[in-house]
PDB file of C-alpha atoms in Angstrom:
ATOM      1  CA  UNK D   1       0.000   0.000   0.000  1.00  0.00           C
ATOM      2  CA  UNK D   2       0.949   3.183  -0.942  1.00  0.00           C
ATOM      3  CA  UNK D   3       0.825   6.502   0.677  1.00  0.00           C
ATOM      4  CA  UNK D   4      -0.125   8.777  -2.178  1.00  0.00           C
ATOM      5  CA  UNK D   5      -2.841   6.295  -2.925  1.00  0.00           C
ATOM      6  CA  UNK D   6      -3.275   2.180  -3.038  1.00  0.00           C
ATOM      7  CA  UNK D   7      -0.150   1.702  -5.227  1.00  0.00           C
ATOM      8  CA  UNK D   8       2.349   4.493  -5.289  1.00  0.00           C
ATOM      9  CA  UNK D   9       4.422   6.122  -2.683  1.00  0.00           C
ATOM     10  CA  UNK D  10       5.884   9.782  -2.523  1.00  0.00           C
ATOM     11  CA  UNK D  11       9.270   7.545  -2.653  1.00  0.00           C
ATOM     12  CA  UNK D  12       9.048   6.658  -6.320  1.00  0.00           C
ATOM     13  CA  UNK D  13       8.632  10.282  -7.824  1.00  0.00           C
ATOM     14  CA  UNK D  14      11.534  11.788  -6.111  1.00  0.00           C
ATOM     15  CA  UNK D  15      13.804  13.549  -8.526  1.00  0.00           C
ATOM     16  CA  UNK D  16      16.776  11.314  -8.828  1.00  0.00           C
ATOM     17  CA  UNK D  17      19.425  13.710  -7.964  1.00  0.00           C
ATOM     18  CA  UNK D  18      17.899  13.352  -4.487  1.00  0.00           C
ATOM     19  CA  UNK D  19      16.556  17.187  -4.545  1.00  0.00           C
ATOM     20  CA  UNK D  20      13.578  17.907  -2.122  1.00  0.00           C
ATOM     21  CA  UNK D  21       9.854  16.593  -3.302  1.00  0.00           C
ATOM     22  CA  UNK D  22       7.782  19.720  -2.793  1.00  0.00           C
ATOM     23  CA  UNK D  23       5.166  18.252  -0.437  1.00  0.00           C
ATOM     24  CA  UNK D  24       1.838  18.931  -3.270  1.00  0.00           C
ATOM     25  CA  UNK D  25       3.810  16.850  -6.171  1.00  0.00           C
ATOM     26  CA  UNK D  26       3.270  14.388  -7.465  1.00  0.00           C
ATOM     27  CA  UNK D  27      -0.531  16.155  -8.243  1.00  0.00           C
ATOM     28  CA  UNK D  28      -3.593  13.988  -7.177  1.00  0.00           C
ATOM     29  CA  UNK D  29      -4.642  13.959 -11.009  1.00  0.00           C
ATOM     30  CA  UNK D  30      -1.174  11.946 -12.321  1.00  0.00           C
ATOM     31  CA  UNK D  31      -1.475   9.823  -9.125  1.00  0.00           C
ATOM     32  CA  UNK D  32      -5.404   9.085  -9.833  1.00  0.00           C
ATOM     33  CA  UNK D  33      -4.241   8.479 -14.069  1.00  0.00           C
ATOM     34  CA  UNK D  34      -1.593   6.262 -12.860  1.00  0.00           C
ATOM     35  CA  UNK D  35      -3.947   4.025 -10.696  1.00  0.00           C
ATOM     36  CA  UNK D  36      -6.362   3.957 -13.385  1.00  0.00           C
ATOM     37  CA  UNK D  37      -3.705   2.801 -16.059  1.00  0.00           C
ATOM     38  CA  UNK D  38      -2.064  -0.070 -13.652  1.00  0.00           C
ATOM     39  CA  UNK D  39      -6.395  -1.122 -13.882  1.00  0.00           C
ATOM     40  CA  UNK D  40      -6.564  -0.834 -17.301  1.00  0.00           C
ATOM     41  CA  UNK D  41      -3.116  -3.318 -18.241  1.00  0.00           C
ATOM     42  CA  UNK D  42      -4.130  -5.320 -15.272  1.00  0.00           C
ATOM     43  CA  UNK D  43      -0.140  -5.272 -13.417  1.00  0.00           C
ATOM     44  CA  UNK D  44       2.584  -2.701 -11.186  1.00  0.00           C
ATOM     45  CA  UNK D  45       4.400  -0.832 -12.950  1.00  0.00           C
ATOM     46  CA  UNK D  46       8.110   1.085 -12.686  1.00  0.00           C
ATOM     47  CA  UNK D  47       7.858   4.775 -12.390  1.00  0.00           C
ATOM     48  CA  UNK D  48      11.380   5.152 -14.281  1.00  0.00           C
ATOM     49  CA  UNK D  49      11.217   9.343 -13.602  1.00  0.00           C
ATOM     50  CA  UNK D  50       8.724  11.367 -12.104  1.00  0.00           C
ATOM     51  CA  UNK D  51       9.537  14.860 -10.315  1.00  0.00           C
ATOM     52  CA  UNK D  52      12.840  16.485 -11.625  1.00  0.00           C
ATOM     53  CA  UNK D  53      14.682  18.935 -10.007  1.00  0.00           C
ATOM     54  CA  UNK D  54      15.633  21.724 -12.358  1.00  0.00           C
ATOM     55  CA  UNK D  55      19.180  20.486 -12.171  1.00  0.00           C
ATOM     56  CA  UNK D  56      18.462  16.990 -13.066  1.00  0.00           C
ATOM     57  CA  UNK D  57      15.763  18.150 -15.764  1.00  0.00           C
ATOM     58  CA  UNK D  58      18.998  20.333 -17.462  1.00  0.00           C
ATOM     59  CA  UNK D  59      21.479  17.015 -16.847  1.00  0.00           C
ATOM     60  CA  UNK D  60      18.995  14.421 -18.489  1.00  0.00           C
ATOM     61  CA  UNK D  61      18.524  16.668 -21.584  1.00  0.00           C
ATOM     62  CA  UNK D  62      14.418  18.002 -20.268  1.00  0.00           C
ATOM     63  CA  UNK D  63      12.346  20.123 -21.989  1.00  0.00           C
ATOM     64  CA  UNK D  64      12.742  23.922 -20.446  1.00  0.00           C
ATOM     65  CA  UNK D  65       8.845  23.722 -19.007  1.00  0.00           C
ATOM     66  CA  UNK D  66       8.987  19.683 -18.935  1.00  0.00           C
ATOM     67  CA  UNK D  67       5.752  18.760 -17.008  1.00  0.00           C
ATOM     68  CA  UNK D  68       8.371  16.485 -14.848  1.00  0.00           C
ATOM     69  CA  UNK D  69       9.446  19.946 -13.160  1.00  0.00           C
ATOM     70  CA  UNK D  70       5.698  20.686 -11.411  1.00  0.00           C
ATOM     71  CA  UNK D  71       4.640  16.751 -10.676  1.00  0.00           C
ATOM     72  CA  UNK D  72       2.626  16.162 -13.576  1.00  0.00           C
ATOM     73  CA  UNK D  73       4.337  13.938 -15.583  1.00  0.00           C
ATOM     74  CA  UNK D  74       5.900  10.306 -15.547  1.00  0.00           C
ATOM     75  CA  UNK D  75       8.363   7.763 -17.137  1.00  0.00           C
ATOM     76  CA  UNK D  76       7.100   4.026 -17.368  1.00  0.00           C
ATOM     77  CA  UNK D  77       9.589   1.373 -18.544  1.00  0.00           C
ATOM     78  CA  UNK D  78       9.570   0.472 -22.462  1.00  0.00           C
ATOM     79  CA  UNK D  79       6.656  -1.421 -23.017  1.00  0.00           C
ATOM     80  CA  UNK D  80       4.417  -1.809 -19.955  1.00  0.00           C
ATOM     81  CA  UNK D  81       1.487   0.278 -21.892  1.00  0.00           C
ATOM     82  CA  UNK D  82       0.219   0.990 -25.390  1.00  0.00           C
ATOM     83  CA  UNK D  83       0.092   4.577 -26.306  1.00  0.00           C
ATOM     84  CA  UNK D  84      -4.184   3.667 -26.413  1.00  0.00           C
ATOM     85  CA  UNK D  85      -4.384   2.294 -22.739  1.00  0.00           C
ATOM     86  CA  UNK D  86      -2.589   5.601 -21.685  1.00  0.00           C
ATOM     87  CA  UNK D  87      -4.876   7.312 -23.656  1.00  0.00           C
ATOM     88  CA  UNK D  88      -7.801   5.798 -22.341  1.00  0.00           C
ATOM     89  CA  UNK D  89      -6.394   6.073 -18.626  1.00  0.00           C
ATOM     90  CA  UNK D  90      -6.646  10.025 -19.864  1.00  0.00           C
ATOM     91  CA  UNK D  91      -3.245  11.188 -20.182  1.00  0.00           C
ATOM     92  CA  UNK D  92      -2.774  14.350 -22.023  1.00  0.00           C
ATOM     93  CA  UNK D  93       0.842  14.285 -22.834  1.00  0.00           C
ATOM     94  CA  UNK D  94       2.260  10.499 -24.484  1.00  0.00           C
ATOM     95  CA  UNK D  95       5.303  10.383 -25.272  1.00  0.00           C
ATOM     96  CA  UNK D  96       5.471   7.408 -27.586  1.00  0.00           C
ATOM     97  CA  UNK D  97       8.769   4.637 -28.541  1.00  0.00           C
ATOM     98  CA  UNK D  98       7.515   1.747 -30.675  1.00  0.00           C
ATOM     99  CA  UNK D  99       3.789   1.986 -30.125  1.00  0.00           C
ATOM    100  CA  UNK D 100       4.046   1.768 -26.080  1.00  0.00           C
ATOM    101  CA  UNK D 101       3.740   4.728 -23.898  1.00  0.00           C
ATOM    102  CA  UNK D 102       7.303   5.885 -21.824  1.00  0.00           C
ATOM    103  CA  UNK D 103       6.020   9.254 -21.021  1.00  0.00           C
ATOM    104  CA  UNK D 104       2.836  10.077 -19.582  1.00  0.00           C
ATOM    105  CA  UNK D 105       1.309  13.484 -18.069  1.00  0.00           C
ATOM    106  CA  UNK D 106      -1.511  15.508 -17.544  1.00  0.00           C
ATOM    107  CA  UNK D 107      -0.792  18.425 -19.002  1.00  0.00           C
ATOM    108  CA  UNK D 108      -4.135  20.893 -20.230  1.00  0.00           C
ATOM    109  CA  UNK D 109      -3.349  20.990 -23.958  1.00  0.00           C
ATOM    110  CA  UNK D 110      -3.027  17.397 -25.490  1.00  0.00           C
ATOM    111  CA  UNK D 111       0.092  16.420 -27.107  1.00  0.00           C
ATOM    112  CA  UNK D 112       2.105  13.781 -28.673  1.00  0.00           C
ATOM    113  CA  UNK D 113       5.223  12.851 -30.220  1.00  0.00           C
ATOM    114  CA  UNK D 114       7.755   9.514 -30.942  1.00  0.00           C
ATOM    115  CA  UNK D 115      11.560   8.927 -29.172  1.00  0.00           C
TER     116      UNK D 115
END
């Protein structure tokens, strides 16, 4: 059990250059997505990146506003979901490799693109 929500802990979004996780990030709405895509493929999943510090963000090459940055964004591991389960979990933001979603967020103005 989590304690963001049944299956994910603050723990897993920190920003991996160990930065603080502002105490309202991740936001409810990624959390609540999240939980509704693990339902919809039907196992866990590996949150590869979620919050980045501006630091890390620069290091690992981020966009300059990357939704990462303000807790509203995610990394999954190559292949756990298909760009049209994240889409019908009702992410905003897919970032697609091979068909399967490695980027998810909930960003207000929908968006997609290919690694």
């Amino acid at each position: 059990m989590g304690d963001l929500s049944t299956n994910f802990s603050r723990h897993e979004f920190q920003s991996k250059d160990g930065a603080t996780l502002p105490k309202d990030y991740p936001t409810r709405e990624l959390v609540g997505r999240l939980e509704g895509l693990r339902a919809i493929v039907g196992s866990p999943m590996t949150i590869l990146s979620g919050h980045r510090s501006y630091d890390h963000n620069r290091a690992v090459g981020g966009a300059t506003k990357s939704e990462h940055l303000y807790g509203r964004a995610a990394d999954l591991e190559d292949g756990y979901a298909t760009v049209d389960q994240a889409a019908a979990a009702g992410f905003r933001g897919i970032g697609e490799k091979d068909g399967y979603a490695t980027h998810v967020d909930v960003r207000a103005i929908p968006a997609r693109w290919s690694y």
